[in-house]
mmCIF file of C-alpha atoms and ligand atoms in Angstrom:
data_model
loop_
_atom_site.group_PDB
_atom_site.id
_atom_site.type_symbol
_atom_site.label_atom_id
_atom_site.label_comp_id
_atom_site.label_asym_id
_atom_site.label_seq_id
_atom_site.Cartn_x
_atom_site.Cartn_y
_atom_site.Cartn_z
ATOM 1 C CA MET A 2 -13.909 7.236 -20.838
ATOM 2 C CA THR A 3 -13.764 5.900 -17.309
ATOM 3 C CA GLU A 4 -17.116 5.104 -15.750
ATOM 4 C CA ILE A 5 -17.506 5.491 -11.992
ATOM 5 C CA LEU A 6 -20.185 3.597 -10.089
ATOM 6 C CA LYS A 7 -20.909 4.148 -6.417
ATOM 7 C CA LEU A 8 -21.957 1.204 -4.323
ATOM 8 C CA ASP A 9 -22.668 0.312 -0.719
ATOM 9 C CA PRO A 10 -19.339 -1.046 0.572
ATOM 10 C CA LEU A 11 -21.024 -3.512 2.908
ATOM 11 C CA HIS A 12 -23.826 -4.663 0.574
ATOM 12 C CA PRO A 13 -22.631 -4.106 -2.989
ATOM 13 C CA ASP A 14 -25.374 -4.024 -5.638
ATOM 14 C CA PRO A 15 -25.214 -7.349 -7.572
ATOM 15 C CA ALA A 16 -26.082 -5.589 -10.860
ATOM 16 C CA ILE A 17 -23.042 -3.300 -10.548
ATOM 17 C CA ILE A 18 -20.794 -6.212 -9.563
ATOM 18 C CA HIS A 19 -22.099 -8.172 -12.564
ATOM 19 C CA LYS A 20 -21.230 -5.296 -14.870
ATOM 20 C CA ALA A 21 -17.708 -5.076 -13.409
ATOM 21 C CA ALA A 22 -17.254 -8.842 -13.785
ATOM 22 C CA GLN A 23 -18.235 -8.621 -17.449
ATOM 23 C CA ILE A 24 -15.567 -5.988 -18.040
ATOM 24 C CA ILE A 25 -12.975 -8.245 -16.368
ATOM 25 C CA HIS A 26 -14.150 -11.215 -18.489
ATOM 26 C CA THR A 27 -13.767 -9.238 -21.708
ATOM 27 C CA GLY A 28 -10.200 -8.168 -20.930
ATOM 28 C CA GLY A 29 -10.937 -4.739 -19.413
ATOM 29 C CA LEU A 30 -9.646 -2.899 -16.339
ATOM 30 C CA VAL A 31 -11.709 -2.295 -13.197
ATOM 31 C CA ALA A 32 -10.491 -0.361 -10.144
ATOM 32 C CA PHE A 33 -12.068 -1.650 -6.946
ATOM 33 C CA PRO A 34 -11.769 -1.014 -3.215
ATOM 34 C CA THR A 35 -9.937 -3.434 -0.957
ATOM 35 C CA GLU A 36 -9.447 -3.080 2.806
ATOM 36 C CA THR A 37 -5.878 -1.846 2.149
ATOM 37 C CA VAL A 38 -5.931 0.453 -0.913
ATOM 38 C CA TYR A 39 -7.817 0.542 -4.236
ATOM 39 C CA GLY A 40 -6.598 -2.080 -6.715
ATOM 40 C CA LEU A 41 -6.499 -1.922 -10.518
ATOM 41 C CA GLY A 42 -7.875 -5.299 -11.561
ATOM 42 C CA ALA A 43 -7.662 -7.443 -14.691
ATOM 43 C CA ASN A 44 -8.218 -11.140 -15.374
ATOM 44 C CA ALA A 45 -4.994 -12.684 -14.034
ATOM 45 C CA LEU A 46 -5.210 -15.550 -16.547
ATOM 46 C CA ASP A 47 -5.362 -13.218 -19.583
ATOM 47 C CA SER A 48 -1.908 -11.885 -20.438
ATOM 48 C CA HIS A 49 -3.306 -9.170 -22.757
ATOM 49 C CA ALA A 50 -5.551 -7.811 -20.018
ATOM 50 C CA VAL A 51 -2.598 -7.914 -17.606
ATOM 51 C CA GLN A 52 -0.504 -5.999 -20.134
ATOM 52 C CA ARG A 53 -3.099 -3.205 -20.060
ATOM 53 C CA ILE A 54 -2.479 -2.786 -16.306
ATOM 54 C CA PHE A 55 1.209 -2.038 -16.933
ATOM 55 C CA LEU A 56 0.309 0.441 -19.692
ATOM 56 C CA ALA A 57 -2.401 2.251 -17.695
ATOM 57 C CA LYS A 58 -0.121 2.683 -14.663
ATOM 58 C CA GLY A 59 3.082 3.348 -16.567
ATOM 59 C CA ARG A 60 4.548 0.521 -14.502
ATOM 60 C CA PRO A 61 7.818 -1.134 -15.553
ATOM 61 C CA ALA A 62 7.411 -4.745 -16.708
ATOM 62 C CA ASN A 63 9.933 -5.985 -14.108
ATOM 63 C CA ASP A 64 7.590 -5.203 -11.185
ATOM 64 C CA PRO A 65 5.367 -8.266 -10.549
ATOM 65 C CA LEU A 66 1.646 -8.103 -9.652
ATOM 66 C CA ILE A 67 -0.338 -9.563 -6.787
ATOM 67 C CA VAL A 68 -2.989 -12.123 -7.768
ATOM 68 C CA HIS A 69 -6.223 -11.774 -5.782
ATOM 69 C CA ILE A 70 -8.355 -14.805 -4.993
ATOM 70 C CA GLN A 71 -11.588 -15.235 -3.072
ATOM 71 C CA ASN A 72 -10.298 -17.773 -0.561
ATOM 72 C CA LYS A 73 -7.696 -20.468 0.080
ATOM 73 C CA ASP A 74 -9.596 -23.015 -2.043
ATOM 74 C CA TRP A 75 -8.455 -21.114 -5.144
ATOM 75 C CA LEU A 76 -4.768 -21.526 -4.248
ATOM 76 C CA GLU A 77 -4.402 -25.003 -5.671
ATOM 77 C CA SER A 78 -5.224 -23.871 -9.204
ATOM 78 C CA ILE A 79 -2.413 -21.297 -9.348
ATOM 79 C CA VAL A 80 0.285 -22.443 -6.912
ATOM 80 C CA ARG A 81 2.650 -25.399 -7.399
ATOM 81 C CA ASN A 82 3.291 -26.330 -3.774
ATOM 82 C CA PHE A 83 2.587 -24.950 -0.347
ATOM 83 C CA PRO A 84 5.340 -24.394 2.197
ATOM 84 C CA PRO A 85 4.490 -25.812 5.644
ATOM 85 C CA GLN A 86 3.535 -22.418 7.146
ATOM 86 C CA THR A 87 0.780 -21.822 4.566
ATOM 87 C CA GLU A 88 -2.072 -23.535 6.373
ATOM 88 C CA ALA A 89 -1.663 -21.645 9.652
ATOM 89 C CA LEU A 90 -1.152 -18.295 7.920
ATOM 90 C CA VAL A 91 -4.153 -18.464 5.606
ATOM 91 C CA ASN A 92 -6.409 -19.824 8.341
ATOM 92 C CA HIS A 93 -5.397 -16.968 10.585
ATOM 93 C CA PHE A 94 -5.054 -13.980 8.270
ATOM 94 C CA TRP A 95 -7.221 -14.619 5.183
ATOM 95 C CA PRO A 96 -9.207 -12.916 3.984
ATOM 96 C CA GLY A 97 -7.092 -9.885 4.903
ATOM 97 C CA PRO A 98 -4.012 -7.753 4.227
ATOM 98 C CA LEU A 99 -1.412 -10.527 3.915
ATOM 99 C CA THR A 100 0.152 -11.402 0.545
ATOM 100 C CA LEU A 101 2.062 -14.677 0.288
ATOM 101 C CA ILE A 102 4.686 -15.616 -2.298
ATOM 102 C CA PHE A 103 4.541 -19.170 -3.711
ATOM 103 C CA PRO A 104 6.010 -21.077 -6.679
ATOM 104 C CA ARG A 105 3.586 -20.419 -9.559
ATOM 105 C CA LYS A 106 1.753 -22.881 -11.787
ATOM 106 C CA GLU A 107 1.968 -22.493 -15.594
ATOM 107 C CA ILE A 108 -1.594 -21.144 -15.763
ATOM 108 C CA ILE A 109 -0.318 -17.785 -14.461
ATOM 109 C CA PRO A 110 0.986 -15.798 -17.451
ATOM 110 C CA PRO A 111 4.640 -14.722 -17.162
ATOM 111 C CA ASN A 112 3.866 -10.987 -17.255
ATOM 112 C CA VAL A 113 1.981 -11.293 -13.939
ATOM 113 C CA THR A 114 5.163 -12.442 -12.199
ATOM 114 C CA ALA A 115 7.515 -10.273 -14.302
ATOM 115 C CA GLY A 116 8.976 -13.461 -15.752
ATOM 116 C CA GLY A 117 9.751 -14.944 -12.319
ATOM 117 C CA GLU A 118 8.914 -18.429 -11.040
ATOM 118 C CA ASN A 119 7.010 -17.175 -7.984
ATOM 119 C CA VAL A 120 3.586 -15.609 -7.690
ATOM 120 C CA ALA A 121 2.233 -13.265 -5.008
ATOM 121 C CA VAL A 122 -1.291 -14.152 -3.829
ATOM 122 C CA ARG A 123 -3.775 -12.580 -1.468
ATOM 123 C CA ALA A 124 -7.452 -12.936 -0.515
ATOM 124 C CA PRO A 125 -8.847 -9.449 0.222
ATOM 125 C CA SER A 126 -11.566 -9.124 2.864
ATOM 126 C CA HIS A 127 -13.410 -6.069 1.485
ATOM 127 C CA PRO A 128 -16.991 -7.100 0.607
ATOM 128 C CA VAL A 129 -16.755 -5.389 -2.815
ATOM 129 C CA ALA A 130 -13.528 -7.249 -3.655
ATOM 130 C CA GLN A 131 -15.054 -10.494 -2.385
ATOM 131 C CA ALA A 132 -18.218 -9.991 -4.451
ATOM 132 C CA LEU A 133 -16.219 -9.123 -7.563
ATOM 133 C CA LEU A 134 -14.023 -12.227 -7.238
ATOM 134 C CA ALA A 135 -17.077 -14.423 -6.670
ATOM 135 C CA ALA A 136 -18.824 -12.986 -9.743
ATOM 136 C CA CYS A 137 -15.715 -13.302 -11.931
ATOM 137 C CA GLY A 138 -14.734 -16.805 -10.874
ATOM 138 C CA VAL A 139 -11.182 -16.086 -12.054
ATOM 139 C CA PRO A 140 -8.221 -14.694 -10.079
ATOM 140 C CA ILE A 141 -7.728 -10.950 -10.499
ATOM 141 C CA ALA A 142 -4.263 -9.422 -10.886
ATOM 142 C CA ALA A 143 -4.268 -6.026 -9.179
ATOM 143 C CA PRO A 144 -1.577 -3.562 -8.221
ATOM 144 C CA SER A 145 -2.500 -0.402 -6.336
ATOM 145 C CA ALA A 146 -4.611 1.797 -8.653
ATOM 146 C CA ASN A 147 -2.212 4.756 -8.921
ATOM 147 C CA ARG A 148 0.142 5.994 -11.631
ATOM 148 C CA PHE A 149 3.504 4.275 -11.122
ATOM 149 C CA GLY A 150 5.557 6.016 -8.441
ATOM 150 C CA HIS A 151 2.640 7.972 -6.982
ATOM 151 C CA THR A 152 0.919 7.581 -3.608
ATOM 152 C CA SER A 153 -1.505 4.623 -3.395
ATOM 153 C CA PRO A 154 -5.227 5.502 -3.592
ATOM 154 C CA THR A 155 -7.427 5.066 -0.537
ATOM 155 C CA GLN A 156 -10.489 6.765 -2.088
ATOM 156 C CA ALA A 157 -12.148 6.434 -5.515
ATOM 157 C CA LYS A 158 -11.345 10.053 -6.334
ATOM 158 C CA HIS A 159 -7.613 9.317 -5.914
ATOM 159 C CA VAL A 160 -7.975 6.612 -8.583
ATOM 160 C CA LEU A 161 -9.653 9.071 -10.960
ATOM 161 C CA GLU A 162 -6.947 11.685 -10.341
ATOM 162 C CA ASP A 163 -4.284 9.215 -11.459
ATOM 163 C CA LEU A 164 -6.036 6.921 -13.956
ATOM 164 C CA GLY A 165 -9.156 8.761 -15.174
ATOM 165 C CA GLY A 166 -9.559 8.104 -18.930
ATOM 166 C CA ARG A 167 -7.088 5.197 -18.860
ATOM 167 C CA ILE A 168 -9.269 2.440 -17.363
ATOM 168 C CA ASP A 169 -12.832 1.199 -17.937
ATOM 169 C CA LEU A 170 -14.526 1.398 -14.549
ATOM 170 C CA VAL A 171 -13.993 2.545 -10.957
ATOM 171 C CA LEU A 172 -16.130 0.931 -8.270
ATOM 172 C CA ASP A 173 -16.493 3.605 -5.597
ATOM 173 C CA GLY A 174 -16.880 1.847 -2.258
ATOM 174 C CA GLY A 175 -15.752 4.762 -0.098
ATOM 175 C CA ASP A 176 -12.591 4.960 2.026
ATOM 176 C CA CYS A 177 -10.266 1.989 2.565
ATOM 177 C CA SER A 178 -10.246 0.958 6.219
ATOM 178 C CA ILE A 179 -6.541 0.054 6.567
ATOM 179 C CA GLY A 180 -5.076 2.550 4.114
ATOM 180 C CA LEU A 181 -1.649 0.828 3.885
ATOM 181 C CA GLU A 182 -0.905 -1.950 1.406
ATOM 182 C CA SER A 183 -0.751 -5.603 2.422
ATOM 183 C CA THR A 184 2.253 -7.187 4.084
ATOM 184 C CA VAL A 185 4.165 -9.216 1.458
ATOM 185 C CA LEU A 186 5.677 -12.399 2.928
ATOM 186 C CA ASP A 187 7.950 -14.663 0.880
ATOM 187 C CA LEU A 188 7.219 -18.266 1.839
ATOM 188 C CA THR A 189 9.698 -19.697 -0.659
ATOM 189 C CA GLN A 190 12.510 -18.810 1.760
ATOM 190 C CA ASN A 191 13.068 -20.324 5.172
ATOM 191 C CA PRO A 192 12.633 -18.569 7.509
ATOM 192 C CA PRO A 193 10.067 -16.586 5.507
ATOM 193 C CA VAL A 194 11.008 -13.011 4.593
ATOM 194 C CA ILE A 195 8.821 -9.903 4.798
ATOM 195 C CA LEU A 196 9.454 -8.186 1.449
ATOM 196 C CA ARG A 197 7.131 -5.289 2.309
ATOM 197 C CA PRO A 198 5.791 -4.465 5.788
ATOM 198 C CA GLY A 199 2.065 -3.683 5.616
ATOM 199 C CA GLY A 200 -1.384 -4.132 7.102
ATOM 200 C CA ILE A 201 -0.510 -7.245 9.149
ATOM 201 C CA PRO A 202 2.275 -6.402 11.614
ATOM 202 C CA ARG A 203 5.402 -8.564 11.800
ATOM 203 C CA GLU A 204 4.682 -9.388 15.463
ATOM 204 C CA GLU A 205 1.309 -10.938 14.564
ATOM 205 C CA ILE A 206 2.883 -13.123 11.882
ATOM 206 C CA GLU A 207 5.632 -14.231 14.277
ATOM 207 C CA ARG A 208 3.029 -15.169 16.868
ATOM 208 C CA ILE A 209 1.619 -17.686 14.362
ATOM 209 C CA ILE A 210 4.714 -19.107 12.597
ATOM 210 C CA GLY A 211 7.717 -17.958 14.635
ATOM 211 C CA LYS A 212 10.681 -15.885 13.455
ATOM 212 C CA VAL A 213 10.536 -14.132 10.087
ATOM 213 C CA LEU A 214 13.168 -11.892 8.503
ATOM 214 C CA LEU A 215 12.767 -8.413 7.110
ATOM 215 C CA ALA A 216 14.094 -7.500 3.657
ATOM 216 C CA THR A 217 15.817 -4.192 4.064
ATOM 217 C CA LYS A 218 18.806 -2.165 3.073
ATOM 218 C CA SER A 219 19.122 -0.416 6.392
ATOM 219 C CA PRO A 220 22.141 -1.634 8.390
ATOM 220 C CA GLU A 221 20.436 -2.031 11.776
ATOM 221 C CA MET A 222 18.185 -4.847 10.548
ATOM 222 C CA GLU A 223 18.695 -8.249 8.929
ATOM 223 C CA GLU A 224 20.195 -8.140 5.445
ATOM 224 C CA VAL A 225 18.223 -9.886 2.699
ATOM 225 C CA LEU A 226 18.039 -8.711 -0.901
ATOM 226 C CA PRO A 227 14.620 -7.244 -1.658
ATOM 227 C CA SER A 228 12.533 -8.396 -4.647
ATOM 228 C CA PRO A 229 13.103 -6.566 -7.933
ATOM 229 C CA GLY A 230 9.884 -4.616 -7.673
ATOM 230 C CA LEU A 231 10.764 -3.106 -4.330
ATOM 231 C CA LEU A 232 12.179 0.132 -5.648
ATOM 232 C CA GLN A 233 13.535 2.424 -2.981
ATOM 233 C CA ARG A 234 11.587 5.486 -4.013
ATOM 234 C CA HIS A 235 7.932 4.680 -4.508
ATOM 235 C CA TYR A 236 4.648 5.961 -3.098
ATOM 236 C CA SER A 237 5.869 9.520 -3.557
ATOM 237 C CA PRO A 238 3.810 12.661 -3.447
ATOM 238 C CA ASN A 239 4.669 15.410 -5.947
ATOM 239 C CA SER A 240 5.823 17.695 -3.142
ATOM 240 C CA THR A 241 9.221 17.145 -1.490
ATOM 241 C CA LEU A 242 8.745 15.086 1.664
ATOM 242 C CA ILE A 243 11.180 15.480 4.527
ATOM 243 C CA LEU A 244 10.971 12.756 7.139
ATOM 244 C CA VAL A 245 12.206 13.292 10.681
ATOM 245 C CA GLU A 246 12.876 9.689 11.624
ATOM 246 C CA ASN A 247 12.490 9.337 15.315
ATOM 247 C CA THR A 248 14.488 6.236 16.274
ATOM 248 C CA SER A 249 14.687 7.315 19.919
ATOM 249 C CA GLY A 250 10.894 7.406 20.265
ATOM 250 C CA ASN A 251 11.185 10.819 21.916
ATOM 251 C CA ARG A 252 8.352 12.878 20.381
ATOM 252 C CA ALA A 253 9.497 16.109 22.044
ATOM 253 C CA SER A 254 12.850 16.114 20.259
ATOM 254 C CA ALA A 255 11.178 15.257 16.926
ATOM 255 C CA ILE A 256 8.815 18.221 17.355
ATOM 256 C CA LYS A 257 11.766 20.475 18.127
ATOM 257 C CA VAL A 258 13.523 19.424 14.910
ATOM 258 C CA MET A 259 10.299 20.045 12.948
ATOM 259 C CA LEU A 260 9.836 23.527 14.464
ATOM 260 C CA ASP A 261 13.469 24.495 13.851
ATOM 261 C CA PHE A 262 13.088 23.352 10.260
ATOM 262 C CA VAL A 263 9.901 25.378 9.771
ATOM 263 C CA LEU A 264 11.572 28.520 11.118
ATOM 264 C CA LYS A 265 14.500 28.107 8.731
ATOM 265 C CA ALA A 266 12.459 27.006 5.727
ATOM 266 C CA GLN A 267 9.967 29.846 5.999
ATOM 267 C CA LYS A 268 12.798 32.263 5.300
ATOM 268 C CA GLU A 269 13.686 30.443 2.076
ATOM 269 C CA VAL A 270 10.476 28.936 0.688
ATOM 270 C CA GLN A 271 7.748 31.284 -0.564
ATOM 271 C CA LYS A 272 4.917 28.757 -0.811
ATOM 272 C CA PRO A 273 3.188 27.309 2.276
ATOM 273 C CA ILE A 274 4.890 24.372 4.010
ATOM 274 C CA GLY A 275 2.884 21.212 4.702
ATOM 275 C CA ILE A 276 2.937 19.542 8.107
ATOM 276 C CA LEU A 277 1.668 16.003 8.675
ATOM 277 C CA THR A 278 1.196 15.613 12.394
ATOM 278 C CA VAL A 279 -1.114 14.127 15.056
ATOM 279 C CA ASN A 280 -3.974 15.557 17.144
ATOM 280 C CA GLU A 281 -1.837 15.887 20.265
ATOM 281 C CA GLU A 282 0.789 17.968 18.460
ATOM 282 C CA THR A 283 -1.111 20.318 16.103
ATOM 283 C CA HIS A 284 -1.027 23.176 18.629
ATOM 284 C CA HIS A 285 2.750 23.499 18.203
ATOM 285 C CA TYR A 286 2.182 24.796 14.666
ATOM 286 C CA GLU A 287 -0.724 27.177 15.351
ATOM 287 C CA SER A 288 1.299 30.379 15.668
ATOM 288 C CA PHE A 289 2.874 30.079 12.195
ATOM 289 C CA HIS A 290 1.530 31.645 9.024
ATOM 290 C CA GLN A 291 1.832 29.896 5.689
ATOM 291 C CA LEU A 292 1.566 26.370 7.102
ATOM 292 C CA GLU A 293 -0.882 23.719 5.891
ATOM 293 C CA VAL A 294 -1.284 21.446 8.915
ATOM 294 C CA ILE A 295 -2.981 18.053 8.666
ATOM 295 C CA SER A 296 -3.538 15.709 11.580
ATOM 296 C CA LEU A 297 -3.454 11.992 10.834
ATOM 297 C CA GLY A 298 -5.244 11.120 14.084
ATOM 298 C CA SER A 299 -4.184 10.330 17.619
ATOM 299 C CA VAL A 300 -0.514 9.567 18.301
ATOM 300 C CA ASN A 301 -1.710 6.493 20.228
ATOM 301 C CA ASN A 302 -3.721 5.097 17.338
ATOM 302 C CA LEU A 303 -1.500 3.699 14.573
ATOM 303 C CA GLN A 304 -4.544 2.247 12.764
ATOM 304 C CA GLU A 305 -5.964 5.742 12.397
ATOM 305 C CA ILE A 306 -2.604 7.206 11.318
ATOM 306 C CA GLY A 307 -2.124 4.457 8.728
ATOM 307 C CA ARG A 308 -5.656 4.883 7.394
ATOM 308 C CA ASN A 309 -5.184 8.636 6.854
ATOM 309 C CA LEU A 310 -1.550 8.717 5.696
ATOM 310 C CA PHE A 311 -1.888 8.518 1.888
ATOM 311 C CA ALA A 312 -4.930 10.822 1.765
ATOM 312 C CA GLY A 313 -3.003 13.319 3.932
ATOM 313 C CA LEU A 314 -0.072 13.303 1.512
ATOM 314 C CA ARG A 315 -2.400 13.850 -1.458
ATOM 315 C CA THR A 316 -4.286 16.673 0.263
ATOM 316 C CA LEU A 317 -1.057 18.544 0.998
ATOM 317 C CA GLU A 318 0.252 18.020 -2.498
ATOM 318 C CA GLN A 319 -3.011 19.404 -3.907
ATOM 319 C CA ALA A 320 -2.741 22.407 -1.611
ATOM 320 C CA GLY A 321 0.377 23.203 -3.649
ATOM 321 C CA VAL A 322 2.931 22.949 -0.848
ATOM 322 C CA GLU A 323 6.521 22.653 -1.971
ATOM 323 C CA VAL A 324 7.747 20.860 1.138
ATOM 324 C CA ILE A 325 5.989 18.417 3.473
ATOM 325 C CA LEU A 326 7.456 17.772 6.899
ATOM 326 C CA THR A 327 6.563 14.785 9.057
ATOM 327 C CA THR A 328 7.833 12.281 11.627
ATOM 328 C CA ASP A 329 7.481 8.528 11.830
ATOM 329 C CA PHE A 330 5.883 6.574 14.663
ATOM 330 C CA GLY A 331 8.410 3.903 15.598
ATOM 331 C CA GLU A 332 8.577 0.348 14.299
ATOM 332 C CA GLU A 333 6.163 -1.493 16.541
ATOM 333 C CA GLY A 334 2.995 -2.899 14.983
ATOM 334 C CA LEU A 335 1.791 -0.799 12.041
ATOM 335 C CA GLY A 336 4.584 1.696 12.825
ATOM 336 C CA LEU A 337 6.963 -0.381 10.693
ATOM 337 C CA ALA A 338 4.729 -0.131 7.583
ATOM 338 C CA ILE A 339 4.102 3.575 8.186
ATOM 339 C CA ARG A 340 7.859 4.194 8.482
ATOM 340 C CA ASP A 341 8.489 2.153 5.314
ATOM 341 C CA ARG A 342 5.971 4.210 3.266
ATOM 342 C CA LEU A 343 7.328 7.497 4.619
ATOM 343 C CA ARG A 344 10.906 6.445 3.814
ATOM 344 C CA ARG A 345 9.956 5.541 0.255
ATOM 345 C CA ALA A 346 8.124 8.834 -0.235
ATOM 346 C CA ALA A 347 10.852 10.960 1.357
ATOM 347 C CA SER A 348 13.432 12.983 -0.541
ATOM 348 C CA GLN A 349 15.357 13.568 2.653
ATOM 349 C CA ILE A 350 15.506 11.731 5.984
ATOM 350 C CA ILE A 351 16.702 13.452 9.152
ATOM 351 C CA ARG A 352 17.537 10.741 11.708
ATOM 352 C CA ILE A 353 17.372 11.767 15.350
HETATM 353 O O1 LIG B 417 -2.639 -4.200 -0.434
HETATM 354 C C1 LIG B 417 -2.127 -4.519 -1.502
HETATM 355 O O2 LIG B 417 -1.233 -5.369 -1.581
HETATM 356 C C2 LIG B 417 -2.644 -3.808 -2.777
HETATM 357 C C3 LIG B 417 -4.109 -4.229 -2.981
HETATM 358 C C4 LIG B 417 -4.672 -3.693 -4.267
HETATM 359 O O3 LIG B 417 -4.214 -5.615 -2.921
HETATM 360 N N1 LIG B 417 -1.837 -4.152 -3.896
HETATM 361 C C5 LIG B 417 -0.577 -3.670 -4.054
HETATM 362 O O4 LIG B 417 0.026 -4.051 -5.232
HETATM 363 O O5 LIG B 417 -0.036 -2.954 -3.239
HETATM 364 P P1 LIG B 417 1.344 -3.367 -5.786
HETATM 365 O O6 LIG B 417 1.520 -3.933 -7.137
HETATM 366 O O7 LIG B 417 1.225 -1.910 -5.693
HETATM 367 O O8 LIG B 417 2.478 -3.897 -4.860
HETATM 368 C C6 LIG B 417 2.828 -5.280 -4.924
HETATM 369 C C7 LIG B 417 4.149 -5.518 -4.267
HETATM 370 C C8 LIG B 417 5.288 -4.932 -5.068
HETATM 371 O O9 LIG B 417 6.234 -4.398 -4.177
HETATM 372 C C9 LIG B 417 5.843 -6.151 -5.818
HETATM 373 O O10 LIG B 417 7.207 -6.008 -6.115
HETATM 374 C C10 LIG B 417 5.605 -7.254 -4.810
HETATM 375 O O11 LIG B 417 4.383 -6.934 -4.203
HETATM 376 N N2 LIG B 417 5.472 -8.534 -5.521
HETATM 377 C C11 LIG B 417 4.457 -8.921 -6.346
HETATM 378 N N3 LIG B 417 4.685 -10.135 -6.856
HETATM 379 C C12 LIG B 417 5.880 -10.537 -6.374
HETATM 380 C C13 LIG B 417 6.666 -11.701 -6.544
HETATM 381 N N4 LIG B 417 6.275 -12.708 -7.341
HETATM 382 N N5 LIG B 417 7.848 -11.780 -5.889
HETATM 383 C C14 LIG B 417 8.251 -10.766 -5.085
HETATM 384 N N6 LIG B 417 7.547 -9.621 -4.867
HETATM 385 C C15 LIG B 417 6.377 -9.510 -5.505
HETATM 386 MG MG1 LIG B 418 1.720 0.023 -5.551
#
């Protein structure tokens, strides 16, 4: 049985937080909201509890977990040494959606880091996550609270859809405000390498510490080998996602490709087709039958698009669409993380 407890995201009830902390202390699993996505938490210092995370998610043991701490003062207990950029980064971005990779201390069990020498650490800003960490007094290992390979949860009901019956408690603190996972930055390399673009844009990091590299397999960007856990296909909905990747930035030609595709696909596919679009462009799809159209927000508001992306994918998949069609939104700011998640979810990419 999975218990679900609702709480005020800004002023979480101490009695509920206390109950969640007790579950963590006794080796259980608690899903909790963070500003990025919901996490599936266990005591990071208890290897048996950590093992339960891998089992509940169906996650392969070679994919390491992020350790969550309340603030930078906790770093010393789990990290062997700090690269020079640490101070400026944590002062600027913590608590918040930035995960940093450091050499780990022995206190971190090997299954947290998938046997590796480095540990990923972040201090989440969400008041529920902060309260839970304060009440626990131990670091919490937490991946996104979805079944392995599925879209990350941005609402408590998404967690229940994927993990109901497999974990002890879900703290329901409403919708996540960022909706995209944290940026993962490897500080053990110089210059540091972004292993996963996320809630803190590359440009903001570079403003604080100068040039960073981007781990990617795509030829137009710097080449660095990604970490073992960075599987190409991840975050996928159950429907087939087709991404029209708009490298030119010309929205009109992306819309034309989408409309041509819909016309062709409607002849072949019997079920409705899903469209993920933006407020300014929904009218293009109004004259079609058998389309499920979802707007992610305004084309000029990447925060809004990022916040609604995963929920939009889940809604379309639940509507039973066979195919979802969408475009990306460039690579500036949060656009890079949005493109990354769409690429990982896509079965097919049409580059224009
Ligand atoms: O926003 C987030 O980061 C959310 C919330 C819950 O904090 N967590 C999250 O965790 O997205 P997860 O497990 O779904 O993704 C963690 C990513 C994976 O791509 C993993 O490979 C990478 O971080 N990672 C974790 N530890 C690592 C390490 N020691 N070295 C390299 N990559 C690591
Ligand atoms: Mg994940």
